[in-house]
PDB file of C-alpha atoms in Angstrom:
ATOM      1  CA  MET A   1      78.831 -59.801  38.827  1.00  0.00           C
ATOM      2  CA  THR A   2      78.488 -56.135  37.646  1.00  0.00           C
ATOM      3  CA  GLU A   3      78.040 -55.201  33.919  1.00  0.00           C
ATOM      4  CA  ARG A   4      77.697 -52.107  32.890  1.00  0.00           C
ATOM      5  CA  PRO A   5      78.518 -50.170  29.907  1.00  0.00           C
ATOM      6  CA  HIS A   6      81.979 -48.106  29.735  1.00  0.00           C
ATOM      7  CA  ARG A   7      82.596 -45.356  27.183  1.00  0.00           C
ATOM      8  CA  SER A   8      85.704 -43.871  26.208  1.00  0.00           C
ATOM      9  CA  THR A   9      86.487 -40.367  26.996  1.00  0.00           C
ATOM     10  CA  ALA A  10      88.542 -39.746  24.081  1.00  0.00           C
ATOM     11  CA  ARG A  11      87.372 -36.727  21.810  1.00  0.00           C
ATOM     12  CA  THR A  12      87.247 -37.657  17.589  1.00  0.00           C
ATOM     13  CA  ASP A  13      86.635 -34.727  15.203  1.00  0.00           C
ATOM     14  CA  PRO A  14      82.894 -34.082  15.090  1.00  0.00           C
ATOM     15  CA  ARG A  15      83.005 -34.406  10.847  1.00  0.00           C
ATOM     16  CA  VAL A  16      84.336 -38.046  11.827  1.00  0.00           C
ATOM     17  CA  GLU A  17      81.655 -38.869  13.890  1.00  0.00           C
ATOM     18  CA  ALA A  18      78.699 -37.545  11.279  1.00  0.00           C
ATOM     19  CA  GLU A  19      80.035 -40.117   8.851  1.00  0.00           C
ATOM     20  CA  THR A  20      80.391 -43.133  11.310  1.00  0.00           C
ATOM     21  CA  ALA A  21      77.679 -44.995  12.647  1.00  0.00           C
ATOM     22  CA  PRO A  22      77.894 -44.500  16.769  1.00  0.00           C
ATOM     23  CA  VAL A  23      80.184 -46.531  18.657  1.00  0.00           C
ATOM     24  CA  ARG A  24      78.725 -49.469  20.635  1.00  0.00           C
ATOM     25  CA  PRO A  25      79.997 -49.131  24.298  1.00  0.00           C
ATOM     26  CA  ALA A  26      81.906 -51.864  25.650  1.00  0.00           C
ATOM     27  CA  LEU A  27      80.157 -53.950  28.452  1.00  0.00           C
ATOM     28  CA  ARG A  28      82.690 -53.554  31.288  1.00  0.00           C
ATOM     29  CA  VAL A  29      82.457 -56.668  33.439  1.00  0.00           C
ATOM     30  CA  VAL A  30      83.296 -56.781  37.236  1.00  0.00           C
ATOM     31  CA  HIS A  31      82.925 -59.796  39.424  1.00  0.00           C
ATOM     32  CA  GLU A  32      81.254 -58.580  42.480  1.00  0.00           C
ATOM     33  CA  SER A  33      82.239 -59.767  45.850  1.00  0.00           C
ATOM     34  CA  GLU A  34      81.136 -59.709  49.678  1.00  0.00           C
ATOM     35  CA  GLY A  35      84.718 -58.332  50.039  1.00  0.00           C
ATOM     36  CA  ILE A  36      88.131 -60.016  51.404  1.00  0.00           C
ATOM     37  CA  ASP A  37      89.369 -59.485  54.745  1.00  0.00           C
ATOM     38  CA  LEU A  38      93.051 -61.142  54.747  1.00  0.00           C
ATOM     39  CA  ALA A  39      93.787 -60.607  58.313  1.00  0.00           C
ATOM     40  CA  ALA A  40      90.971 -62.629  58.860  1.00  0.00           C
ATOM     41  CA  ALA A  41      91.955 -65.429  56.158  1.00  0.00           C
ATOM     42  CA  GLU A  42      95.354 -65.743  57.448  1.00  0.00           C
ATOM     43  CA  ALA A  43      94.035 -66.182  61.023  1.00  0.00           C
ATOM     44  CA  ALA A  44      92.021 -68.988  59.990  1.00  0.00           C
ATOM     45  CA  ALA A  45      94.556 -70.657  58.013  1.00  0.00           C
ATOM     46  CA  GLY A  46      97.039 -70.362  61.156  1.00  0.00           C
ATOM     47  CA  GLN A  47      94.204 -72.203  62.919  1.00  0.00           C
ATOM     48  CA  PHE A  48      93.161 -75.042  60.344  1.00  0.00           C
ATOM     49  CA  LEU A  49      96.962 -75.853  59.958  1.00  0.00           C
ATOM     50  CA  ASN A  50      97.266 -76.498  63.823  1.00  0.00           C
ATOM     51  CA  ALA A  51      94.280 -78.309  64.191  1.00  0.00           C
ATOM     52  CA  LEU A  52      95.661 -80.712  61.323  1.00  0.00           C
ATOM     53  CA  GLY A  53      98.831 -80.981  63.974  1.00  0.00           C
ATOM     54  CA  ILE A  54     101.323 -78.721  61.722  1.00  0.00           C
ATOM     55  CA  SER A  55     102.964 -76.111  63.806  1.00  0.00           C
ATOM     56  CA  THR A  56     103.199 -72.799  62.129  1.00  0.00           C
ATOM     57  CA  ALA A  57     106.173 -71.964  64.904  1.00  0.00           C
ATOM     58  CA  SER A  58     109.278 -72.834  62.567  1.00  0.00           C
ATOM     59  CA  GLU A  59     110.930 -69.602  60.474  1.00  0.00           C
ATOM     60  CA  SER A  60     110.156 -71.361  57.187  1.00  0.00           C
ATOM     61  CA  LEU A  61     106.299 -71.708  58.012  1.00  0.00           C
ATOM     62  CA  ARG A  62     105.689 -68.606  59.909  1.00  0.00           C
ATOM     63  CA  GLY A  63     104.585 -67.035  56.656  1.00  0.00           C
ATOM     64  CA  THR A  64     102.504 -70.019  55.537  1.00  0.00           C
ATOM     65  CA  PRO A  65      98.958 -68.967  56.734  1.00  0.00           C
ATOM     66  CA  GLY A  66      99.184 -65.216  55.361  1.00  0.00           C
ATOM     67  CA  ARG A  67     100.827 -66.947  51.924  1.00  0.00           C
ATOM     68  CA  MET A  68      97.618 -69.368  51.750  1.00  0.00           C
ATOM     69  CA  ALA A  69      95.094 -66.405  52.351  1.00  0.00           C
ATOM     70  CA  ARG A  70      96.785 -64.387  49.384  1.00  0.00           C
ATOM     71  CA  ALA A  71      96.863 -67.362  47.274  1.00  0.00           C
ATOM     72  CA  TYR A  72      93.468 -68.247  47.411  1.00  0.00           C
ATOM     73  CA  ALA A  73      92.463 -64.364  47.234  1.00  0.00           C
ATOM     74  CA  GLU A  74      94.159 -64.256  44.153  1.00  0.00           C
ATOM     75  CA  LEU A  75      92.458 -67.925  42.763  1.00  0.00           C
ATOM     76  CA  PHE A  76      89.263 -65.699  43.752  1.00  0.00           C
ATOM     77  CA  SER A  77      89.408 -62.446  42.401  1.00  0.00           C
ATOM     78  CA  PRO A  78      89.328 -62.656  38.586  1.00  0.00           C
ATOM     79  CA  ARG A  79      90.279 -59.474  36.775  1.00  0.00           C
ATOM     80  CA  PRO A  80      87.645 -56.881  35.415  1.00  0.00           C
ATOM     81  CA  PHE A  81      87.549 -56.395  31.784  1.00  0.00           C
ATOM     82  CA  ASP A  82      85.580 -54.606  28.769  1.00  0.00           C
ATOM     83  CA  LEU A  83      83.868 -56.979  26.491  1.00  0.00           C
ATOM     84  CA  THR A  84      85.075 -55.589  23.388  1.00  0.00           C
ATOM     85  CA  THR A  85      83.031 -56.536  19.996  1.00  0.00           C
ATOM     86  CA  PHE A  86      83.146 -55.059  16.614  1.00  0.00           C
ATOM     87  CA  PRO A  87      80.416 -54.928  13.749  1.00  0.00           C
ATOM     88  CA  ASN A  88      81.025 -58.300  11.464  1.00  0.00           C
ATOM     89  CA  ASP A  89      81.130 -56.025   8.377  1.00  0.00           C
ATOM     90  CA  GLU A  90      82.126 -58.563   6.175  1.00  0.00           C
ATOM     91  CA  GLY A  91      79.593 -61.342   6.877  1.00  0.00           C
ATOM     92  CA  TYR A  92      81.799 -63.855   8.358  1.00  0.00           C
ATOM     93  CA  ASP A  93      79.694 -66.716   9.043  1.00  0.00           C
ATOM     94  CA  GLU A  94      82.182 -69.611   9.780  1.00  0.00           C
ATOM     95  CA  LEU A  95      83.664 -70.764  13.129  1.00  0.00           C
ATOM     96  CA  VAL A  96      86.069 -68.671  15.434  1.00  0.00           C
ATOM     97  CA  LEU A  97      87.870 -70.833  18.068  1.00  0.00           C
ATOM     98  CA  ALA A  98      90.482 -69.943  20.219  1.00  0.00           C
ATOM     99  CA  ARG A  99      92.125 -73.359  21.415  1.00  0.00           C
ATOM    100  CA  ARG A 100      93.747 -74.591  24.653  1.00  0.00           C
ATOM    101  CA  ILE A 101      92.773 -71.527  26.996  1.00  0.00           C
ATOM    102  CA  PRO A 102      94.225 -72.063  30.265  1.00  0.00           C
ATOM    103  CA  VAL A 103      91.814 -72.880  33.029  1.00  0.00           C
ATOM    104  CA  ARG A 104      92.841 -72.832  36.579  1.00  0.00           C
ATOM    105  CA  THR A 105      90.053 -73.225  39.358  1.00  0.00           C
ATOM    106  CA  VAL A 106      89.361 -74.851  42.699  1.00  0.00           C
ATOM    107  CA  CYS A 107      87.022 -77.915  43.205  1.00  0.00           C
ATOM    108  CA  GLU A 108      84.151 -76.689  45.417  1.00  0.00           C
ATOM    109  CA  HIS A 109      84.191 -79.746  47.380  1.00  0.00           C
ATOM    110  CA  HIS A 110      87.697 -80.265  48.346  1.00  0.00           C
ATOM    111  CA  LEU A 111      89.316 -76.773  47.349  1.00  0.00           C
ATOM    112  CA  LEU A 112      91.859 -78.179  45.654  1.00  0.00           C
ATOM    113  CA  PRO A 113      93.443 -77.369  41.948  1.00  0.00           C
ATOM    114  CA  ILE A 114      91.347 -77.985  38.720  1.00  0.00           C
ATOM    115  CA  VAL A 115      93.964 -77.628  36.304  1.00  0.00           C
ATOM    116  CA  GLY A 116      93.185 -77.774  32.053  1.00  0.00           C
ATOM    117  CA  THR A 117      92.173 -75.903  29.002  1.00  0.00           C
ATOM    118  CA  ALA A 118      88.989 -74.605  27.399  1.00  0.00           C
ATOM    119  CA  HIS A 119      88.282 -74.252  23.827  1.00  0.00           C
ATOM    120  CA  VAL A 120      85.930 -71.963  23.101  1.00  0.00           C
ATOM    121  CA  GLY A 121      84.194 -71.050  19.329  1.00  0.00           C
ATOM    122  CA  TYR A 122      81.524 -69.371  18.208  1.00  0.00           C
ATOM    123  CA  LEU A 123      79.274 -68.564  14.755  1.00  0.00           C
ATOM    124  CA  PRO A 124      79.039 -65.055  14.491  1.00  0.00           C
ATOM    125  CA  GLY A 125      76.098 -63.166  14.293  1.00  0.00           C
ATOM    126  CA  ALA A 126      75.848 -59.451  13.792  1.00  0.00           C
ATOM    127  CA  ARG A 127      79.155 -58.970  15.833  1.00  0.00           C
ATOM    128  CA  ILE A 128      82.558 -60.578  16.442  1.00  0.00           C
ATOM    129  CA  LEU A 129      84.557 -60.379  19.876  1.00  0.00           C
ATOM    130  CA  GLY A 130      88.230 -59.431  20.586  1.00  0.00           C
ATOM    131  CA  LEU A 131      89.614 -62.711  20.650  1.00  0.00           C
ATOM    132  CA  SER A 132      91.485 -62.249  23.872  1.00  0.00           C
ATOM    133  CA  LYS A 133      87.992 -62.044  25.302  1.00  0.00           C
ATOM    134  CA  LEU A 134      87.094 -65.302  25.288  1.00  0.00           C
ATOM    135  CA  ALA A 135      90.204 -65.896  27.858  1.00  0.00           C
ATOM    136  CA  ARG A 136      88.611 -63.363  30.154  1.00  0.00           C
ATOM    137  CA  VAL A 137      85.178 -64.937  30.051  1.00  0.00           C
ATOM    138  CA  VAL A 138      86.845 -68.092  31.150  1.00  0.00           C
ATOM    139  CA  GLU A 139      88.840 -66.655  33.519  1.00  0.00           C
ATOM    140  CA  HIS A 140      85.713 -64.677  35.001  1.00  0.00           C
ATOM    141  CA  PHE A 141      83.916 -67.811  35.698  1.00  0.00           C
ATOM    142  CA  ALA A 142      86.717 -69.959  37.099  1.00  0.00           C
ATOM    143  CA  CYS A 143      88.030 -67.715  39.536  1.00  0.00           C
ATOM    144  CA  ARG A 144      85.851 -68.962  42.306  1.00  0.00           C
ATOM    145  CA  PRO A 145      84.960 -72.457  43.964  1.00  0.00           C
ATOM    146  CA  GLN A 146      83.535 -74.529  40.561  1.00  0.00           C
ATOM    147  CA  VAL A 147      82.518 -77.978  39.557  1.00  0.00           C
ATOM    148  CA  GLN A 148      83.797 -78.392  35.725  1.00  0.00           C
ATOM    149  CA  GLU A 149      80.330 -78.714  34.538  1.00  0.00           C
ATOM    150  CA  ARG A 150      78.633 -75.544  35.776  1.00  0.00           C
ATOM    151  CA  LEU A 151      81.851 -73.697  34.682  1.00  0.00           C
ATOM    152  CA  THR A 152      81.737 -75.171  30.964  1.00  0.00           C
ATOM    153  CA  LYS A 153      77.938 -73.957  31.058  1.00  0.00           C
ATOM    154  CA  GLN A 154      78.387 -70.709  32.457  1.00  0.00           C
ATOM    155  CA  VAL A 155      81.024 -69.825  30.080  1.00  0.00           C
ATOM    156  CA  ALA A 156      78.797 -70.744  27.006  1.00  0.00           C
ATOM    157  CA  ASP A 157      75.557 -69.443  27.947  1.00  0.00           C
ATOM    158  CA  TRP A 158      77.045 -65.840  28.961  1.00  0.00           C
ATOM    159  CA  LEU A 159      78.555 -65.741  25.307  1.00  0.00           C
ATOM    160  CA  GLN A 160      75.260 -66.475  23.806  1.00  0.00           C
ATOM    161  CA  ALA A 161      73.367 -63.917  25.868  1.00  0.00           C
ATOM    162  CA  HIS A 162      75.819 -61.089  25.526  1.00  0.00           C
ATOM    163  CA  LEU A 163      77.160 -61.393  22.248  1.00  0.00           C
ATOM    164  CA  GLU A 164      74.215 -63.349  20.650  1.00  0.00           C
ATOM    165  CA  PRO A 165      75.987 -65.416  17.919  1.00  0.00           C
ATOM    166  CA  LYS A 166      74.438 -68.140  15.804  1.00  0.00           C
ATOM    167  CA  GLY A 167      75.916 -70.607  18.102  1.00  0.00           C
ATOM    168  CA  VAL A 168      78.216 -71.319  20.881  1.00  0.00           C
ATOM    169  CA  GLY A 169      81.000 -74.413  22.052  1.00  0.00           C
ATOM    170  CA  VAL A 170      82.794 -74.781  24.838  1.00  0.00           C
ATOM    171  CA  VAL A 171      84.969 -77.732  25.695  1.00  0.00           C
ATOM    172  CA  ILE A 172      87.090 -78.237  28.805  1.00  0.00           C
ATOM    173  CA  GLU A 173      89.290 -80.793  29.756  1.00  0.00           C
ATOM    174  CA  ALA A 174      91.340 -80.522  33.234  1.00  0.00           C
ATOM    175  CA  GLU A 175      92.660 -82.879  35.947  1.00  0.00           C
ATOM    176  CA  HIS A 176      91.222 -82.620  39.271  1.00  0.00           C
ATOM    177  CA  ALA A 177      93.616 -82.788  42.433  1.00  0.00           C
ATOM    178  CA  CYS A 178      90.575 -84.250  44.220  1.00  0.00           C
ATOM    179  CA  MET A 179      90.591 -87.356  42.238  1.00  0.00           C
ATOM    180  CA  THR A 180      94.508 -87.525  41.702  1.00  0.00           C
ATOM    181  CA  LEU A 181      95.725 -86.722  44.864  1.00  0.00           C
ATOM    182  CA  ARG A 182      93.324 -88.343  47.520  1.00  0.00           C
ATOM    183  CA  GLY A 183      90.489 -90.635  47.333  1.00  0.00           C
ATOM    184  CA  VAL A 184      90.871 -92.734  44.548  1.00  0.00           C
ATOM    185  CA  GLN A 185      94.151 -91.550  43.563  1.00  0.00           C
ATOM    186  CA  ALA A 186      93.308 -91.546  39.800  1.00  0.00           C
ATOM    187  CA  THR A 187      96.862 -90.513  38.850  1.00  0.00           C
ATOM    188  CA  GLY A 188      96.726 -88.927  34.811  1.00  0.00           C
ATOM    189  CA  SER A 189      93.329 -88.822  34.773  1.00  0.00           C
ATOM    190  CA  SER A 190      91.186 -86.155  32.918  1.00  0.00           C
ATOM    191  CA  THR A 191      87.561 -85.035  32.768  1.00  0.00           C
ATOM    192  CA  MET A 192      86.090 -83.479  29.645  1.00  0.00           C
ATOM    193  CA  THR A 193      82.909 -81.426  29.479  1.00  0.00           C
ATOM    194  CA  SER A 194      81.460 -79.807  26.888  1.00  0.00           C
ATOM    195  CA  THR A 195      78.328 -77.869  25.939  1.00  0.00           C
ATOM    196  CA  LEU A 196      77.211 -76.898  22.736  1.00  0.00           C
ATOM    197  CA  LEU A 197      74.423 -73.938  21.598  1.00  0.00           C
ATOM    198  CA  GLY A 198      72.411 -72.522  18.571  1.00  0.00           C
ATOM    199  CA  LEU A 199      73.674 -74.038  15.389  1.00  0.00           C
ATOM    200  CA  LEU A 200      76.982 -75.844  17.259  1.00  0.00           C
ATOM    201  CA  ARG A 201      74.368 -78.055  18.787  1.00  0.00           C
ATOM    202  CA  SER A 202      71.474 -78.355  16.015  1.00  0.00           C
ATOM    203  CA  ASP A 203      73.750 -78.645  12.749  1.00  0.00           C
ATOM    204  CA  ALA A 204      75.720 -82.178  12.602  1.00  0.00           C
ATOM    205  CA  ARG A 205      78.258 -80.731  10.247  1.00  0.00           C
ATOM    206  CA  THR A 206      78.936 -77.497  12.203  1.00  0.00           C
ATOM    207  CA  ARG A 207      78.909 -79.971  15.565  1.00  0.00           C
ATOM    208  CA  SER A 208      81.734 -82.095  13.858  1.00  0.00           C
ATOM    209  CA  GLU A 209      84.003 -79.649  12.966  1.00  0.00           C
ATOM    210  CA  PHE A 210      83.984 -77.864  16.144  1.00  0.00           C
ATOM    211  CA  LEU A 211      84.796 -80.897  18.044  1.00  0.00           C
ATOM    212  CA  GLY A 212      87.080 -82.190  15.844  1.00  0.00           C
ATOM    213  CA  LEU A 213      88.959 -79.177  16.013  1.00  0.00           C
ATOM    214  CA  THR A 214      88.611 -79.266  20.068  1.00  0.00           C
ATOM    215  CA  GLY A 215      90.359 -82.927  19.394  1.00  0.00           C
ATOM    216  CA  ALA A 216      86.995 -83.673  21.839  1.00  0.00           C
ATOM    217  CA  THR A 217      86.228 -86.800  19.294  1.00  0.00           C
ATOM    218  CA  SER A 218      90.010 -88.164  18.907  1.00  0.00           C
TER     219      SER A 218
END
């Protein structure tokens, strides 16, 4: 993952600039990978299917290896974004919570889907965050082979480090196809994980408020 300052090229009136505080550059967040070779992935997908006794010779399956390759490339390619923050001029000190953020990732043990929702909240410090960026951070860490426990902690730790809030809370509830479609075949089961940092961990009232709003205590 590459994080670098991103400065706007827009020009403003020098008189206005003199009257305002310097603009804090947004952090450009880009996921670095070793590159995607779609042709090689398509060839490997075809070999994989053939090894499982699935012929790709028919018209309906001929394009399947390519579709598989493109689908996984999309799942493993988070979109870059700017971590836009703003001064907390009003001194807002209550919980900010984005609920039911869609989560889609794949289990790193079976490469089967994990689908669910994330609830991400924080107690503002000196700066507040553009709300859509909470969903962007979830997507950023979800677009790779994952385990839910790690994903939950990565989102919380990253926000704590880059936003410097008074506390962060992340709750993820998801269904794992590796549990529901194979093995134990526990249809309808879901897994819930949480990470609480700062005051959301140490202050009982704040922790209870966060968990109650996410439904984790119901």
